[in-house]
Amino acid sequence: MELRHLRYFVGVGEEQHFGRAAERLHIAQPALSRQIHDLERELGYALFERLPRGVKLTAAGKLYLDDARRILQEVGEAKRRAERIALGKAGTLRIGIATAVSWHGLVQDSFREFRRRQPDVELEVHHLLSVHQVESILSGRLDVGFAARMTPWDKDLAHWEFAQDRMVLAVPIGHALTKRKTVRLRDLKNFPFVWFPRWVNPQFYDRMRLACARGGLSEPRIVQEAADRDTNLGLVQCQIGLSWQPETVRWHCPRGVVLVPIADMNVRLPFHLVWKNDNTSPLLQKFVAQVQAL
């Protein structure tokens, strides 16, 4: 049995006449009669009573007509849904966002513009460390990520840098450093630090330590490590130590924490859009193109 058998049956069942159904279906009447006969033979029972003028559905035919209409409708809807996904008009796009990047204007504008242009697309957002985003993109659990990362990229990844954020120092409100007109790295020798673990971003970690050493802070007094931004800021708020943060954290800085620029800290944290080279999703391609256009 093929879908054409169901279409032919529905045509005859609705017209109750082989001639009119053949004209409607654009098929010769003898060929249509053969197709219905083949269908009845395969099913093992009659769908129509043949009358001198036209045909009449049997009891089984009436039930089969309802089911045939439903099946054809579902097939048509499945085709339309698949077509929308193939054209990038529907489906789900899984996006990773590092907390350091989440308040950058491009990220917000990208979501707003993509939703405006693709209202039927579901955006599935995952807040993940950049290192975990890369793992998820490579494994196929994510389609694309907004990552804060400075490291050699895997050959299977495509990436596009959209910003570099200056690093500033998060300190508790009222801290002695907030009263100085200018603060340099050498002025931070005796203060405790909350630092991110090296595995989070090895190359950036080494760049920060090198920049500190060149500025006279060769051995920062690290009293606590924390992998994510919010934990770092919470520990600063509790006066555990000072923490390096990208400047865009000012949009999400908790009460009791202020950001102090350090005159000779010139390291910037690059922000990238990252995706897998061989991901051919039309949704992904549209999203990347729109982000780059912004």
XYZ file of C-alpha atoms in Angstrom:
294
model
C 0.000 0.000 0.000
C 1.259 3.473 -0.895
C 0.064 6.975 -0.049
C -1.333 7.337 -3.564
C -3.762 4.489 -2.821
C -5.100 6.475 0.137
C -5.390 9.658 -1.949
C -7.256 7.800 -4.672
C -9.555 6.146 -2.132
C -10.348 9.480 -0.431
C -11.100 11.039 -3.834
C -13.555 8.288 -4.776
C -15.004 8.161 -1.274
C -15.750 11.891 -1.259
C -17.057 12.052 -4.834
C -18.820 8.640 -4.673
C -18.228 8.462 -8.374
C -15.226 7.109 -10.302
C -15.563 9.554 -13.188
C -15.693 12.692 -11.056
C -12.901 11.380 -8.795
C -10.696 10.596 -11.816
C -11.177 14.126 -13.113
C -10.392 15.604 -9.694
C -7.279 13.443 -9.284
C -6.085 13.971 -12.870
C -5.937 10.243 -13.583
C -7.666 8.073 -16.193
C -10.820 6.399 -14.868
C -9.754 2.808 -15.746
C -6.422 3.338 -13.932
C -8.248 4.718 -10.887
C -10.619 1.724 -10.845
C -7.631 -0.648 -10.939
C -5.930 1.167 -8.037
C -9.074 0.932 -5.866
C -9.487 -2.723 -6.788
C -5.848 -3.395 -5.814
C -6.390 -1.612 -2.488
C -9.522 -3.648 -1.692
C -7.728 -6.865 -2.617
C -4.805 -5.997 -0.324
C -7.146 -5.119 2.567
C -9.255 -8.216 2.035
C -12.646 -6.508 2.078
C -14.758 -4.174 -0.066
C -14.643 -0.424 0.514
C -17.420 0.423 -1.969
C -20.695 -0.940 -3.182
C -20.836 -0.535 -6.967
C -24.102 1.079 -8.059
C -25.554 1.681 -11.538
C -24.592 5.324 -11.124
C -21.608 5.808 -8.915
C -20.500 3.993 -5.771
C -21.423 3.900 -2.114
C -19.090 3.415 0.836
C -19.509 0.215 2.805
C -19.528 0.399 6.623
C -15.840 -0.555 6.613
C -15.214 2.022 3.872
C -16.734 4.835 5.947
C -14.429 4.056 8.878
C -11.447 3.652 6.563
C -12.201 7.021 4.954
C -11.933 8.828 8.291
C -8.604 7.164 9.031
C -7.280 7.759 5.508
C -8.095 11.488 5.751
C -6.316 11.693 9.117
C -3.243 9.853 7.820
C -2.965 12.098 4.758
C -3.403 15.186 6.918
C -0.662 14.032 9.307
C 1.653 13.252 6.398
C 1.050 16.710 4.983
C 1.684 18.366 8.333
C 4.855 16.304 8.835
C 6.078 17.436 5.437
C 5.393 21.086 6.259
C 7.112 20.809 9.657
C 10.164 19.167 8.124
C 10.237 21.783 5.379
C 10.224 24.607 7.933
C 13.126 22.996 9.782
C 15.008 22.394 6.515
C 14.558 26.083 5.622
C 15.570 27.250 9.101
C 12.105 28.571 9.963
C 11.429 26.230 12.892
C 13.173 23.875 15.258
C 15.409 24.276 18.292
C 18.752 26.059 18.507
C 20.834 25.148 21.554
C 23.003 28.051 22.687
C 25.652 28.213 25.386
C 26.464 31.477 27.180
C 29.359 32.136 29.498
C 28.390 34.386 32.413
C 31.241 36.751 31.551
C 29.610 37.367 28.152
C 25.943 37.310 29.120
C 25.633 41.066 29.635
C 27.410 42.079 26.443
C 25.144 44.101 24.164
C 25.745 41.891 21.127
C 24.381 38.841 22.949
C 21.184 40.628 23.909
C 20.755 42.143 20.442
C 21.346 38.749 18.812
C 18.540 37.120 20.786
C 16.167 40.000 20.170
C 16.817 40.100 16.416
C 16.715 36.332 15.935
C 13.409 36.052 17.781
C 11.982 38.855 15.644
C 13.027 37.157 12.408
C 12.403 33.543 13.449
C 9.418 33.659 15.844
C 8.719 29.903 15.576
C 12.227 28.836 16.572
C 12.858 27.684 20.142
C 16.059 29.037 21.659
C 17.365 26.651 24.312
C 19.856 28.565 26.483
C 22.495 26.953 28.684
C 24.731 28.986 31.018
C 28.062 27.183 30.933
C 31.719 27.901 31.495
C 33.470 28.460 28.181
C 35.524 25.288 28.546
C 32.317 23.261 29.013
C 30.712 24.984 26.029
C 33.540 23.833 23.802
C 33.113 20.251 25.012
C 29.351 20.404 24.428
C 29.683 21.875 20.934
C 32.222 19.237 19.914
C 29.984 16.445 21.246
C 26.864 17.865 19.558
C 24.996 18.749 22.771
C 25.160 22.453 21.837
C 24.901 24.130 18.429
C 26.679 27.379 19.221
C 28.154 29.257 22.164
C 29.071 32.728 23.341
C 32.404 32.002 24.993
C 35.037 34.031 26.829
C 38.165 32.194 25.888
C 41.803 32.681 24.951
C 43.237 29.346 23.894
C 44.238 27.379 20.790
C 41.013 26.267 19.128
C 40.161 22.716 18.164
C 40.447 22.156 14.391
C 36.783 21.081 14.284
C 35.564 24.417 15.657
C 34.723 27.623 13.851
C 34.974 30.808 15.914
C 34.441 34.517 15.429
C 35.742 37.143 17.832
C 33.233 39.921 18.439
C 34.754 41.810 21.379
C 37.620 42.127 23.815
C 36.821 43.144 27.373
C 39.252 44.978 29.612
C 40.007 43.303 32.924
C 39.248 45.300 36.063
C 39.506 44.510 39.759
C 36.395 43.743 41.816
C 36.814 44.917 45.424
C 34.482 45.263 48.418
C 32.825 48.648 48.741
C 34.790 50.972 51.000
C 38.048 49.109 50.313
C 41.245 51.160 50.611
C 41.889 50.801 46.865
C 38.684 52.687 46.047
C 40.124 55.792 47.683
C 43.172 55.989 45.426
C 43.191 58.102 42.301
C 45.389 55.604 40.435
C 46.047 51.952 41.229
C 48.885 49.922 39.700
C 49.665 46.216 39.851
C 52.536 46.690 42.306
C 50.055 48.248 44.749
C 48.241 44.892 45.058
C 51.110 42.861 46.572
C 49.660 42.449 50.039
C 45.990 41.919 49.177
C 44.272 38.483 49.067
C 42.841 37.324 45.735
C 40.018 35.090 44.606
C 41.282 33.633 41.311
C 39.854 31.318 38.667
C 41.436 27.834 38.319
C 43.894 27.413 35.464
C 41.853 24.631 33.809
C 39.033 27.087 33.118
C 41.147 28.967 30.558
C 44.829 27.960 30.663
C 46.231 30.434 28.145
C 44.335 33.365 29.625
C 45.373 32.333 33.147
C 49.028 32.357 32.079
C 48.611 35.711 30.319
C 47.132 37.252 33.462
C 49.898 35.897 35.692
C 52.563 37.151 33.268
C 50.996 40.616 33.099
C 50.862 40.761 36.917
C 54.510 39.721 37.187
C 55.589 42.377 34.709
C 53.742 45.003 36.725
C 55.380 44.042 39.995
C 52.795 41.530 41.262
C 54.860 38.409 40.675
C 53.143 36.197 43.249
C 49.518 37.217 43.898
C 48.301 36.003 47.282
C 45.563 33.631 46.090
C 43.447 32.549 49.052
C 40.561 30.969 47.118
C 39.804 29.672 43.633
C 36.353 29.776 42.029
C 35.520 28.783 38.456
C 32.491 30.986 37.775
C 31.944 34.724 37.882
C 29.068 34.796 40.357
C 30.951 32.787 42.972
C 33.957 35.059 42.524
C 31.844 38.162 43.051
C 30.111 36.623 46.055
C 33.468 35.939 47.684
C 34.543 39.511 47.003
C 31.313 40.740 48.572
C 32.130 38.644 51.652
C 35.557 40.296 51.735
C 37.420 37.021 51.162
C 39.592 38.620 48.500
C 39.832 40.688 45.310
C 38.899 39.271 41.921
C 39.750 40.018 38.290
C 36.608 40.493 36.215
C 35.802 41.606 32.650
C 34.540 45.173 32.560
C 31.044 44.188 31.341
C 30.438 42.691 34.801
C 29.451 46.228 35.803
C 25.957 45.400 34.504
C 25.671 42.543 36.984
C 27.740 43.681 39.922
C 26.206 42.823 43.322
C 25.719 45.416 46.009
C 28.788 45.797 48.118
C 31.194 45.303 45.185
C 32.837 48.023 43.104
C 35.114 47.768 40.061
C 38.504 49.453 40.145
C 40.512 49.996 36.926
C 44.191 49.062 37.231
C 46.373 51.455 35.231
C 48.927 48.918 33.965
C 46.644 45.875 33.502
C 46.412 45.721 29.716
C 45.181 42.151 29.239
C 41.817 41.870 27.528
C 39.493 38.872 27.547
C 38.314 37.958 24.021
C 34.661 37.072 23.467
C 33.906 34.579 20.681
C 30.947 33.033 18.941
C 31.844 29.328 18.582
C 30.278 26.512 16.567
C 31.283 23.226 14.961
C 32.566 23.316 11.393
C 30.455 20.415 10.154
C 27.167 21.488 11.750
C 24.975 22.085 8.694
C 21.862 23.188 10.583
C 20.097 25.970 8.620
C 19.105 27.503 11.972
C 22.742 27.678 13.051
C 23.802 29.213 9.753
C 21.101 31.873 10.034
C 22.009 32.634 13.643
C 25.730 32.996 12.903
C 25.009 35.228 9.910
C 22.696 37.468 11.946
C 25.170 37.768 14.836
C 27.954 38.705 12.434
C 25.695 41.214 10.689
C 25.004 42.910 14.028
